[in-house]
Coordinates of C-alpha atoms in Angstrom, one line a residue:
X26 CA -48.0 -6.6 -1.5
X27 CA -49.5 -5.2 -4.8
X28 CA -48.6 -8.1 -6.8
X29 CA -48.7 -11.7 -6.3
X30 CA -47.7 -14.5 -9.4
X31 CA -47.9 -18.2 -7.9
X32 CA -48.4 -21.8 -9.8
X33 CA -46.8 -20.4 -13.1
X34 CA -49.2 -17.6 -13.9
X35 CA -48.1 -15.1 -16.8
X36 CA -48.6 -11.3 -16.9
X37 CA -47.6 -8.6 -18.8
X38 CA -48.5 -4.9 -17.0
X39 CA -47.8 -1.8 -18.6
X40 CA -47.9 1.5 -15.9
X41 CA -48.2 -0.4 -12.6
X42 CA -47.4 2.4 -9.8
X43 CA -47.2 0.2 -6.8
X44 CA -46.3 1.9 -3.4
X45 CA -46.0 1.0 0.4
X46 CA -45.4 -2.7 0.0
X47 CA -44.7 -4.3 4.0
X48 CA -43.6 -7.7 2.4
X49 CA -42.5 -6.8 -1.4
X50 CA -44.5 -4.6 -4.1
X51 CA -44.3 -8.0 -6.3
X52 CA -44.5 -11.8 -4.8
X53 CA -43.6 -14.1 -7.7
X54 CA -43.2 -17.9 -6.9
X55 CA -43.4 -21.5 -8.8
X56 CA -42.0 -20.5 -11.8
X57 CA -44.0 -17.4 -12.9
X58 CA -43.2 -14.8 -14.8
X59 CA -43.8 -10.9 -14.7
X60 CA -43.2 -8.3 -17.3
X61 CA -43.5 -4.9 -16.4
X62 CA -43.0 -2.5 -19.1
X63 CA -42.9 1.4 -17.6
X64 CA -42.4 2.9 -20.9
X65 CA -45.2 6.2 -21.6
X66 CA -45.2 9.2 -23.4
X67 CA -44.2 11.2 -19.9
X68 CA -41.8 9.6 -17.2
X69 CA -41.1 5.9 -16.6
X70 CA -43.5 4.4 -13.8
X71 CA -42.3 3.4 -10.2
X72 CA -42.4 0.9 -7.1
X73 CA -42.3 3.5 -4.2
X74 CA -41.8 3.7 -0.4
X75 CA -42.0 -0.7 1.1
X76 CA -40.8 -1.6 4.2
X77 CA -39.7 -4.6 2.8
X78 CA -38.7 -5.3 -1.0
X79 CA -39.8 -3.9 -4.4
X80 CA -39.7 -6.9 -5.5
X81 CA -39.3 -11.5 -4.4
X82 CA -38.7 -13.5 -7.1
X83 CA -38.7 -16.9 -6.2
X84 CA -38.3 -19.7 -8.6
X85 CA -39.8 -17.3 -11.2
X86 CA -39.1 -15.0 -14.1
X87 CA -39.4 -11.3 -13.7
X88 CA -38.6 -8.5 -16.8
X89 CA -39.0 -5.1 -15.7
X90 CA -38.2 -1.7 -18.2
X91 CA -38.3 2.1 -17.7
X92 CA -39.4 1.8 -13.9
X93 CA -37.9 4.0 -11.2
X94 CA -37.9 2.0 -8.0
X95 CA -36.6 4.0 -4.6
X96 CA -37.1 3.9 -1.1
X97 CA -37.7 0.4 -0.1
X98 CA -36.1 -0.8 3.4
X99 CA -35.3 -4.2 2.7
X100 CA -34.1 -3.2 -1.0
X101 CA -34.4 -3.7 -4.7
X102 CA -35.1 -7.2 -5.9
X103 CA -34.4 -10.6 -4.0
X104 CA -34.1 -13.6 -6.4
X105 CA -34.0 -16.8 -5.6
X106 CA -33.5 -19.9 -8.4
X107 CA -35.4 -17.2 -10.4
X108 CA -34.3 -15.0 -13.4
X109 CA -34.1 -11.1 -13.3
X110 CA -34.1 -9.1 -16.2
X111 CA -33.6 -4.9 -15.8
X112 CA -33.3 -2.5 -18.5
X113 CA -33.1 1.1 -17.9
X114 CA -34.4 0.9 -14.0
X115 CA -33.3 3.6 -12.1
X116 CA -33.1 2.6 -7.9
X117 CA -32.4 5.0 -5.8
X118 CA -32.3 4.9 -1.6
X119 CA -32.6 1.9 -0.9
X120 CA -31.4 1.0 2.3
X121 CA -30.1 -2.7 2.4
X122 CA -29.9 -4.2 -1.4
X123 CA -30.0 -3.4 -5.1
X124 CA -30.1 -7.3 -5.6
X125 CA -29.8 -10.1 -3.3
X126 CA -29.5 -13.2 -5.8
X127 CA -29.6 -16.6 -4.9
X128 CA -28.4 -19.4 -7.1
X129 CA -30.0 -17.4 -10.3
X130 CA -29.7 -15.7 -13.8
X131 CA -29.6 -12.0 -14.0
X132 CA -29.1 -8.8 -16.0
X133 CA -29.0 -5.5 -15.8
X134 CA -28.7 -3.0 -19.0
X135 CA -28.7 0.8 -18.8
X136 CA -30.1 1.0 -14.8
X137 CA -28.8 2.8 -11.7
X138 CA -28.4 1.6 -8.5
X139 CA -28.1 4.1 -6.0
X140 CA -28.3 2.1 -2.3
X141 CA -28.4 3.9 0.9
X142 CA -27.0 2.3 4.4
X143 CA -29.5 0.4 6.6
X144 CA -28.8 2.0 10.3
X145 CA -28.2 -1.4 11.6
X146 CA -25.4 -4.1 12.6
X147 CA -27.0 -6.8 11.1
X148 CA -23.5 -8.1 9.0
X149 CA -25.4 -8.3 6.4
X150 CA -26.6 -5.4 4.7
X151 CA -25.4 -2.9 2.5
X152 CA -24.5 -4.5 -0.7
X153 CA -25.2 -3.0 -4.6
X154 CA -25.5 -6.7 -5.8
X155 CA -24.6 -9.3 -3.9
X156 CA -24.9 -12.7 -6.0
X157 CA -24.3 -16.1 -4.4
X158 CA -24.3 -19.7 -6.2
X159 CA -24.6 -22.9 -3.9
X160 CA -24.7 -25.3 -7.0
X161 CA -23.9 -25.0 -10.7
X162 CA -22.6 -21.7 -12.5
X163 CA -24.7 -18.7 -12.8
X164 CA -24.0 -15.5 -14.4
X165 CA -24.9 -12.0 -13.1
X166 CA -24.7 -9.5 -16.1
X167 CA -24.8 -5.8 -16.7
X168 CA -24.1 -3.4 -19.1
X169 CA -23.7 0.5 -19.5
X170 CA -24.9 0.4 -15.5
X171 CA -23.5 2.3 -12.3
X172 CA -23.7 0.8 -8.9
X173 CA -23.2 3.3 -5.9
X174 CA -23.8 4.3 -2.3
X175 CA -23.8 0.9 -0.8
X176 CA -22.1 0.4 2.6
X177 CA -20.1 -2.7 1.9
X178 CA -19.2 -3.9 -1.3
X179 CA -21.2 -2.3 -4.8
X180 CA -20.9 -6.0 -6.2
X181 CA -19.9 -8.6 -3.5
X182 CA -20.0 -12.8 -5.8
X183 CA -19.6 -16.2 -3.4
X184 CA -19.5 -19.5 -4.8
X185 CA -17.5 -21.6 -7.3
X186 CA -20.0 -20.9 -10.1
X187 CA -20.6 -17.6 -9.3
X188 CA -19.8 -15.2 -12.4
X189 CA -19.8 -11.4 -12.8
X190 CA -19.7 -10.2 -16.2
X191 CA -19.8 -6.5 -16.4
X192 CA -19.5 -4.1 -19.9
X193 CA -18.8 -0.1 -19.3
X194 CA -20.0 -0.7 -15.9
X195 CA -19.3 1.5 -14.0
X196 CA -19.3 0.9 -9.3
X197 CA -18.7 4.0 -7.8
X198 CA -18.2 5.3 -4.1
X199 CA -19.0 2.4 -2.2
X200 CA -17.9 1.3 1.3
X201 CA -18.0 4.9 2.8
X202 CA -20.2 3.1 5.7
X203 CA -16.7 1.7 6.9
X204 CA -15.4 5.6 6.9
X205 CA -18.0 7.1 8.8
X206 CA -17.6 4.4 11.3
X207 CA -21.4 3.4 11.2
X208 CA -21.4 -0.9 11.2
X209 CA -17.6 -2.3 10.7
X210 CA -15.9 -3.9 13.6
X211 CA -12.3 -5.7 13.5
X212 CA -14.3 -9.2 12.9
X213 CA -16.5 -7.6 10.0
X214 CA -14.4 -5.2 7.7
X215 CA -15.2 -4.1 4.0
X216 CA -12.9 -6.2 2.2
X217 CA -13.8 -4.9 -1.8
X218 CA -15.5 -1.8 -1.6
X219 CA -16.2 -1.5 -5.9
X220 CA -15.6 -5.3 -6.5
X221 CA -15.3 -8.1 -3.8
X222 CA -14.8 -12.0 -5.0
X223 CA -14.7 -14.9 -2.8
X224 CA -15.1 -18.5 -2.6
X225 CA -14.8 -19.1 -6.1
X226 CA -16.5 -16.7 -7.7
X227 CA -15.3 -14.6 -10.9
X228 CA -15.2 -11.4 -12.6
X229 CA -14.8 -10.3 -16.1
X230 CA -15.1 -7.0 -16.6
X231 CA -14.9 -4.7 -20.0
X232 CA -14.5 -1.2 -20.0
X233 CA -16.0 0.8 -17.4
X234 CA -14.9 2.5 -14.3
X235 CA -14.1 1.5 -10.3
X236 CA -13.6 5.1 -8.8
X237 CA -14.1 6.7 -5.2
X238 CA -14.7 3.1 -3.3
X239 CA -13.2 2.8 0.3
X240 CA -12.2 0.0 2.1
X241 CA -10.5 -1.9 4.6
X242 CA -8.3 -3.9 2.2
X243 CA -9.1 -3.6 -1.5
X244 CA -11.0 -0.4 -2.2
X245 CA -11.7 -0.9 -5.8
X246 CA -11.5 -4.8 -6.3
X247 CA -10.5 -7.7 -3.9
X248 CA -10.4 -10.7 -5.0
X249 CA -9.8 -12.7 -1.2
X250 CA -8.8 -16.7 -1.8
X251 CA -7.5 -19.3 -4.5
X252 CA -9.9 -20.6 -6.1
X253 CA -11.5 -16.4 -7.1
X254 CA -10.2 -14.6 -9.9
X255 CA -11.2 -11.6 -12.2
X256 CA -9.8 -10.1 -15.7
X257 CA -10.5 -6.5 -16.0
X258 CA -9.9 -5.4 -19.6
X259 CA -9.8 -1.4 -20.4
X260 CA -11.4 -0.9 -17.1
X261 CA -10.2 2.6 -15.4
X262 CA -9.3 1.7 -11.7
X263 CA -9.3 5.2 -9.7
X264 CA -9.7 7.3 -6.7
X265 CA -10.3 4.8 -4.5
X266 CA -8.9 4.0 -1.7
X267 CA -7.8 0.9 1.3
X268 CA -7.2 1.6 5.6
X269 CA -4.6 -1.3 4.8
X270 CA -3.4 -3.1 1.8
X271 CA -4.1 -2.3 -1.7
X272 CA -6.0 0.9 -2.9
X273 CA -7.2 0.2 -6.2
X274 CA -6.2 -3.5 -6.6
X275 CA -6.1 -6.5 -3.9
X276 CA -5.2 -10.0 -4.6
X277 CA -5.1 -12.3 -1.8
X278 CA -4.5 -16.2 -3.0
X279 CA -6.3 -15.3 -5.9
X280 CA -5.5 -14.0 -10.1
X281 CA -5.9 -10.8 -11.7
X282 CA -5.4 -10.5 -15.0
X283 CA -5.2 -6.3 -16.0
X284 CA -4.9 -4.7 -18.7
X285 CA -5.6 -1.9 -21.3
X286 CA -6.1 0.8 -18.9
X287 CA -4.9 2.4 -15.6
X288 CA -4.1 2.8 -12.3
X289 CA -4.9 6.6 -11.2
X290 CA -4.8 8.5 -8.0
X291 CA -5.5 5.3 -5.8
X292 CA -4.0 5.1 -2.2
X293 CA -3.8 2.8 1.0
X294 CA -1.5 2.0 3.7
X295 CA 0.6 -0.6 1.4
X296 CA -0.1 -1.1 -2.1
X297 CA -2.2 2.4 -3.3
X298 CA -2.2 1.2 -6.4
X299 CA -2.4 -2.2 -6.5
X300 CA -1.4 -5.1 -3.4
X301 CA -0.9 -8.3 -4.4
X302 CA -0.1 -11.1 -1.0
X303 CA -0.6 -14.7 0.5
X304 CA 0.5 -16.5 -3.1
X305 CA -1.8 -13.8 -5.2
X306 CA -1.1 -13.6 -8.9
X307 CA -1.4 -10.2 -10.5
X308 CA -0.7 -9.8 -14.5
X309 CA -0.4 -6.8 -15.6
X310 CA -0.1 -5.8 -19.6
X311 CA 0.3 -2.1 -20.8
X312 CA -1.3 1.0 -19.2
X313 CA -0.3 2.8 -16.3
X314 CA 0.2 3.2 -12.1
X315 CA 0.0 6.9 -12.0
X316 CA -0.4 9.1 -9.0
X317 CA -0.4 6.4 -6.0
X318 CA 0.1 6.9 -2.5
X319 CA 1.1 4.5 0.3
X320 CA 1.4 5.5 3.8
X321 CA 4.2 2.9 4.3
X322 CA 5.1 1.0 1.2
X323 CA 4.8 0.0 -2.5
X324 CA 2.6 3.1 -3.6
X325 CA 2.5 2.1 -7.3
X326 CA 2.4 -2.0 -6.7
X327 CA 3.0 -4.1 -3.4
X328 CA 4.4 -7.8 -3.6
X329 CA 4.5 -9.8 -0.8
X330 CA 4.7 -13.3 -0.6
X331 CA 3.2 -13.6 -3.9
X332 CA 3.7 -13.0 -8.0
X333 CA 2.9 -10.1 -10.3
X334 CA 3.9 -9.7 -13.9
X335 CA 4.5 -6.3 -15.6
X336 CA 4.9 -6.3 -19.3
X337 CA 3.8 -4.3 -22.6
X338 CA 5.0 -1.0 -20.7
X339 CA 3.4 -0.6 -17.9
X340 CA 4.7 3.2 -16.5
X341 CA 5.3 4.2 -13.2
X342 CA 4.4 8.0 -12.4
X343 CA 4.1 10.4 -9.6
X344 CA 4.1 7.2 -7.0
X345 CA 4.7 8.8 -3.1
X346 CA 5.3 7.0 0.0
X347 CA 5.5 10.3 1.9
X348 CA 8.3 11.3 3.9
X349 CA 6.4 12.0 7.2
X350 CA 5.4 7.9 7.2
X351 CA 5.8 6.6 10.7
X352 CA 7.0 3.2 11.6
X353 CA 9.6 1.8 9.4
X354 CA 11.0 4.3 6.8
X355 CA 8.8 4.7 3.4
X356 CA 9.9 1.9 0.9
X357 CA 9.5 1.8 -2.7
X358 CA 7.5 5.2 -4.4
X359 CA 6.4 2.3 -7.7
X360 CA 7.2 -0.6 -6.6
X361 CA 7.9 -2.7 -3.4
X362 CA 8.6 -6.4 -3.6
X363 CA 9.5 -9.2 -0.7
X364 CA 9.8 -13.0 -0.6
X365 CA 7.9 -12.6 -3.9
X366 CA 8.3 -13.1 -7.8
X367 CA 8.4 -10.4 -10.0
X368 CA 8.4 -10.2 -13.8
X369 CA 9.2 -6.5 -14.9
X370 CA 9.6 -5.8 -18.4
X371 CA 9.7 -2.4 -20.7
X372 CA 8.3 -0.2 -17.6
X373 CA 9.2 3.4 -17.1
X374 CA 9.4 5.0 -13.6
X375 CA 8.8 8.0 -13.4
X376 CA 9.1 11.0 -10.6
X377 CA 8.0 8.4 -7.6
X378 CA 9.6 9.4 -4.4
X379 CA 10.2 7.9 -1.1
X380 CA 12.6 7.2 1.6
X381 CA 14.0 4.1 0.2
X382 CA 13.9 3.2 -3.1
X383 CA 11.8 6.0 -4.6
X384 CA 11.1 4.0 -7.6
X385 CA 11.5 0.5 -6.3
X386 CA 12.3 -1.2 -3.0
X387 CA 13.3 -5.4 -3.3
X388 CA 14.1 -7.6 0.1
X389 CA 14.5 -11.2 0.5
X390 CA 13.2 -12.6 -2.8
X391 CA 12.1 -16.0 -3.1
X392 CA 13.6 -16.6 -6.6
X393 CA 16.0 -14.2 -9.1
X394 CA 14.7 -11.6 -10.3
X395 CA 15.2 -9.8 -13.6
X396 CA 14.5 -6.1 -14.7
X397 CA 14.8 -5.7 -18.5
X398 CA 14.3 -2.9 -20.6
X399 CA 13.3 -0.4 -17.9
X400 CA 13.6 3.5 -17.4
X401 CA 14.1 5.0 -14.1
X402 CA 14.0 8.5 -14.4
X403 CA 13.8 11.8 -12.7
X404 CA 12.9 10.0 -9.2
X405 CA 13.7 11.8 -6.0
X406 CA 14.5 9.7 -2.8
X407 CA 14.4 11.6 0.8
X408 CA 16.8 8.6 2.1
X409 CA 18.1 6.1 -0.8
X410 CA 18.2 5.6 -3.8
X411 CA 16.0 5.3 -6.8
X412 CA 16.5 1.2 -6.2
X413 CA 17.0 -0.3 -3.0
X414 CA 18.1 -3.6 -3.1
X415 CA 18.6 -5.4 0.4
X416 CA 18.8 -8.5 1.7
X417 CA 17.8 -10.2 -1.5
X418 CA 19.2 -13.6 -1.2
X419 CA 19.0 -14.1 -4.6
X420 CA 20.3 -12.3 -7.7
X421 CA 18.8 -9.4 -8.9
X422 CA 19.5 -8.6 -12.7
X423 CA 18.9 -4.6 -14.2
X424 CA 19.4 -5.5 -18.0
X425 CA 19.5 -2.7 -20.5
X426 CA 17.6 -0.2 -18.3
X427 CA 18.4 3.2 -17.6
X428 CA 18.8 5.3 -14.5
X429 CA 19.1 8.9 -15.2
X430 CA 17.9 12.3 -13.6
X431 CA 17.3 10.2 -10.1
X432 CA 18.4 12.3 -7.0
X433 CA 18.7 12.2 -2.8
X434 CA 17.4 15.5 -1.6
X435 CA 19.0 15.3 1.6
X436 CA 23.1 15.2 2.0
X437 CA 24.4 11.6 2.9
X438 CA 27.8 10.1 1.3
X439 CA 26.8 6.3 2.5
X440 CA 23.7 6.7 -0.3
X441 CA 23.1 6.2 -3.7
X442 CA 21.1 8.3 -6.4
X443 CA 20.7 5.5 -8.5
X444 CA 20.9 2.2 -7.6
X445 CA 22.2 1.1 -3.7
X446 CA 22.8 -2.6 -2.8
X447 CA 23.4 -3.8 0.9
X448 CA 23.5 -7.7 1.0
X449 CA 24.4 -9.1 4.2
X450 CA 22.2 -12.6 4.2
X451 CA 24.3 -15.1 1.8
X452 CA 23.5 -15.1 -1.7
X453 CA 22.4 -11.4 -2.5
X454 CA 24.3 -10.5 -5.8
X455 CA 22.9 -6.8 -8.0
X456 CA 24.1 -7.4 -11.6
X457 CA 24.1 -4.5 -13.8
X458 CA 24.0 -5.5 -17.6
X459 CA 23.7 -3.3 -20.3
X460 CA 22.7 -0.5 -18.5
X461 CA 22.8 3.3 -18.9
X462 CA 23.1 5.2 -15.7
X463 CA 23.7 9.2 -15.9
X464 CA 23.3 12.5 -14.4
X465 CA 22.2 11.7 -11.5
X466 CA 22.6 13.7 -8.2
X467 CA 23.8 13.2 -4.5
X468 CA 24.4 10.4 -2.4
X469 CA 27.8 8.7 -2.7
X470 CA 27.9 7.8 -5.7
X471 CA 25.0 7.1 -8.5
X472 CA 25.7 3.3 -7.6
X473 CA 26.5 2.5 -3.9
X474 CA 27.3 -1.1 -3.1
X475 CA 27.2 -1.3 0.8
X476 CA 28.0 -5.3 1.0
X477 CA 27.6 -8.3 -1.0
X478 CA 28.1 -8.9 -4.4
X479 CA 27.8 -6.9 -7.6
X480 CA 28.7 -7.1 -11.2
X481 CA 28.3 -5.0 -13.6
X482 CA 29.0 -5.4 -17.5
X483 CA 28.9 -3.9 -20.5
X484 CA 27.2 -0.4 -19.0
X485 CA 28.1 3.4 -18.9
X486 CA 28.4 5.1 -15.8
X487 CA 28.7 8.6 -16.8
X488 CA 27.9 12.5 -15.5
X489 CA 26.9 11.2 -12.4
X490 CA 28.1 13.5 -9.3
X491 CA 29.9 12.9 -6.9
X492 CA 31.1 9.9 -8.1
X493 CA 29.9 6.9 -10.5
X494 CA 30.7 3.9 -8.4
X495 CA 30.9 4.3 -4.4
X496 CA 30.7 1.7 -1.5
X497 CA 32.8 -0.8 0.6
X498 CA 34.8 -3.4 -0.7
X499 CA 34.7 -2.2 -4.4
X500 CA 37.7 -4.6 -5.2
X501 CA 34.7 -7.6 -5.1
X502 CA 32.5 -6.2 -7.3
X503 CA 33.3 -7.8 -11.0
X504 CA 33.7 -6.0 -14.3
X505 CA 33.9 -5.5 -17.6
X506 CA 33.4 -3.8 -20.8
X507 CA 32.2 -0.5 -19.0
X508 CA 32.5 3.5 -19.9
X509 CA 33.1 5.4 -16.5
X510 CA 33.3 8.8 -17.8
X511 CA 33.5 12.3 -16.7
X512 CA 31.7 11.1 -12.9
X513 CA 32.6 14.5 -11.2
X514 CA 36.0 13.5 -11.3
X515 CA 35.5 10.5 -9.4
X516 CA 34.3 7.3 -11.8
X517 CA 35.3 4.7 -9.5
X518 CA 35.6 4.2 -5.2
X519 CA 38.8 3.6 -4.0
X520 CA 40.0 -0.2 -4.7
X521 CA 37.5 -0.8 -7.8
X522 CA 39.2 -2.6 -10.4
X523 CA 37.7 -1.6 -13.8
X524 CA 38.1 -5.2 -15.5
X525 CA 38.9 -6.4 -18.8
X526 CA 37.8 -4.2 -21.9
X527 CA 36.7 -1.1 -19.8
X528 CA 37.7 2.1 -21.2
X529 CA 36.3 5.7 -20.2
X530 CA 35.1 8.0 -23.0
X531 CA 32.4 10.2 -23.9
X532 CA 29.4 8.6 -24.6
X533 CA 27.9 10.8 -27.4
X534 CA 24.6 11.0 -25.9
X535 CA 22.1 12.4 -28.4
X536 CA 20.3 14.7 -26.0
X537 CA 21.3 14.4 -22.5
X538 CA 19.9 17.7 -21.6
X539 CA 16.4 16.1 -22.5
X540 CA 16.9 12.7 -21.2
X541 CA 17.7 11.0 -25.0
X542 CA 19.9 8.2 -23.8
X543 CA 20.6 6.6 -28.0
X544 CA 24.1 7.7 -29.1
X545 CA 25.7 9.3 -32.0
X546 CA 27.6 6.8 -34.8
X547 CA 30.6 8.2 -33.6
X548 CA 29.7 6.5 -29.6
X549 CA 32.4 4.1 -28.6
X550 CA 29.2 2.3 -26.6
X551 CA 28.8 0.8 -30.3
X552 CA 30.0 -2.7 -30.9
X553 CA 32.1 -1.3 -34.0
X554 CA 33.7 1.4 -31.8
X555 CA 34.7 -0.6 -29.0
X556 CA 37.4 -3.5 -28.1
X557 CA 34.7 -6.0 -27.0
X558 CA 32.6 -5.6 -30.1
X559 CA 29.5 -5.3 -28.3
X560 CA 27.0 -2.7 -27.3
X561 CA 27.9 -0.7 -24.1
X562 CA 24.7 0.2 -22.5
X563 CA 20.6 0.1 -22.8
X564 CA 20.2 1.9 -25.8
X565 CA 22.1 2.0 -29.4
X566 CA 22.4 4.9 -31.5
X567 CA 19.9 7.2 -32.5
X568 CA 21.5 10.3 -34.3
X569 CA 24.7 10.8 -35.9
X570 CA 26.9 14.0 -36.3
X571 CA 27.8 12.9 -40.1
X572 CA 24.6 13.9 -42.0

């Protein structure tokens, strides 16, 4: 080693170079403290080429600025009941840890870490940070950092105290071990390639970035039991990417809180964007799911078993289970829920595709369900529907949304465009309230109601082709207060009573041509135009031919 604190000895060292450390560069040990300070008027100064690590810290205090620090076999900095401080440190190959931390303090402002794989199956290498607590709470901090490269996780917390507090951090391209098949086996995969939380441990992280991290499950975050949880506040989740559930996202038992920021481009097996299973809570408030892919199902979000909460506008877009998905047909392009609760409220969908329920797939839930104040639009479907509804169990209730645009791009008259409901396990019941559904394409009908029950009240079915309202047993669907109009000449199935108050007229759209659902003054949708004085569909007027 080059340097060696013990017994509570001080230093402060200005332009150490210290180079081919066996053990570590620095020992520190019985509460000593270090302060290395790299700072000169060329280049900062650097620990270089150790077997071992560039620095132990071991019941100590060590404060190091402006170093580079690269190419130590062991890794960066051990620390253990200590206290590491790192400003503007930049690490580079090293081939186990940035940080192994052990029941301490530490923070990181301004560095890099940049780790490179250790070539061996030891089941424990290959971490950014990894920071453990065994008693008490201890906080691992960084700010305006980037943690790459590292085979398993870039920041992997255990322990009920364990904390992660992270501001424009940014943990990039992580995991890629797993990829190039180098260490993982079935008993050991990468579970949180950017972000992984487990055994109580938390995250809080601010701004920032998760991008290009692959995994097994969880490619940017995973948070993996109960008692861990994280809230990730204007933090950009992207690129990455899971072999099975959740690309960006993955909640297993655990809470995420999300908001502020999006979704982008992530993909996995189920869940691209996000997966949330096993009694997981997921909250997520504004910002968007864009450009997610799942191999089999729930490319924006995946709900299984578990809870998630959508609200503030969260929007759907350009959300693809592909069509060429083996197995089981491709189910639910933004959203797929089962024996779940969901909470969806103001979101937008928005050209998702896939084979079944291209914007969103629900079976078997655990409780009702409502959808409120949600757009479906322009969403293609290579099977059915824009939302598939089967098996439910319990009710399902689409208030004041609107499905419009939505299409089947292959010819089958047993579909729907729209909205398709098959319940054949007792208590399954769609109820349409309030809702606008127009122009779309294909299918059967824009609503198909294959078995079960189905209301729907106070909506407007209207330009839809072929028909409006198609399916079996249409005589047992309930309703009332509706405008069926101008359906391709077919509104309603044969034996669909159209119920008390229902009436068929144009609706006055403002600008159907360019999807503006509000109506003209003149709309018999409004409650002063209508015989059940209330408003027919999701939205109320928004233009008026009477200047």
């Amino acid at each position: 080693m080059d340097v060696a604190l013990t017994d509570g000895a001080v230093a402060d060292i200005s332009r150490l170079t210290a180079a081919e450390a066996r053990v570590a560069s620095l020992w520190l040990e019985d509460g000593s403290n270090l302060r290395l300070d790299g700072v000169s008027e060329d280049v900062p100064t650097a620990l270089r080429g150790g077997l071992g690590w560039a620095a132990w810290v071991d019941g100590s205090r060590l404060s190091v600025s402006h170093y580079d620090v690269f190419s130590f076999d062991a890794g960066g900095f051990r620390v253990v009941n200590g206290t590491l401080v790192l400003e503007n440190v930049e690490a580079s190959n090293l081939r186990g840890y940035g940080i192994w931390s052990t029941d301490s303090t530490d923070s990181l402002t301004g560095t890099t870490f940049s780790i490179m794989p250790r070539y061996l199956n030891d089941n424990t290498a290959g971490y950014g940070v990894f920071a453990e607590t065994t008693a008490g709470e201890k906080v691992f901090w960084a700010s305006e950092s980037r943690i790459s490269g590292s085979y398993r996780s870039g920041i992997k917390a255990v322990g009920a105290g364990q904390r992660i507090v992270g501001v424009d951090l940014i943990v990039q391209e992580n995991g890629g071990g797993y990829v190039a098949g180098e260490y993982s086996t079935p008993l050991d995969p990468v579970r949180g390639a950017g972000v992984s939380l487990s055994g109580g441990a938390a995250a809080q992280l601010t701004g920032g970035e998760l991008f290009a991290n692959e995994a097994v499950e969880g490619g940017g975050l995973a948070v993996l039991d109960a008692a861990s949880s994280a809230t990730l506040s204007g933090v950009l989740v992207r690129s990455n990417s899971a072999v099975g559930p959740g690309g960006g996202l993955y909640v297993e038992s655990g809470q995420v809180d999300f908001s502020g920021a999006n979704l982008e481009s992530n993909r996995a097996q189920v869940g691209g964007g996000l997966a949330v299973i096993k009694d997981g809570v997921l909250t997520m408030a504004g910002g968007d799911i864009v450009g997610g892919q799942a191999s089999a199902a729930g490319a924006g979000a995946y709900v299984f078993q578990a809870s998630a909460t959508f609200t503030d506008g969260v929007d759907f877009r350009s959300c693809t289970v592909p069509t060429t998905a083996t197995g089981t047909p491709g189910r639910g392009g933004g959203i797929y829920v089962s024996e779940a609760s969901l909470t969806l409220q103001g979101s937008t969908f928005t050209n998702c595709s896939a084979k079944q329920g291209a914007a969103f797939y629900a079976a078997n839930l655990s409780q009702d369900l409502a959808v409120s104040d949600c757009a479906f639009l322009s969403n293609t479907s290579s099977g059915n529907a824009a939302l598939y509804a089967l098996d439910l169990t319990r009710t399902l209730r689409l208030e004041r949304c609107v499905f419009a645009d939505n299409e089947i791009n292959v010819p089958d008259l047993t579909a729907a465009s729209s909205i398709y409901s098959r319940q054949d396990l007792p208590g399954g019941r769609v109820i349409l309230s309030a809702c606008t559904v127009t122009d779309n394409r294909n299918g059967g009908g824009a609503i198909y109601q294959r078995s079960g029950e189905m209301e729907i009240h106070e909506s407007v079915v209207a330009f839809n082709r072929p028909s409006g309202l198609a399916g079996r047993d249409l005589g047992f669907v309930a309703m009332s207060c509706n405008d069926f109009f101008s359906n391709a000449g077919l509104d309603y199935g044969a034996g669909a009573v159209p119920g008390p108050g229902s009436f068929s007229a144009d609706p006055l759209f403002c600008d159907l041509d360019n999807l503006v659902f509000t109506v003209d003054a003149a709309s018999p949708l409004l409650p002063a135009n209508n015989d059940c004085g209330v408003q027919i569909g999701a939205l109320g007027q928004g233009c008026s031919s009477n200047p």
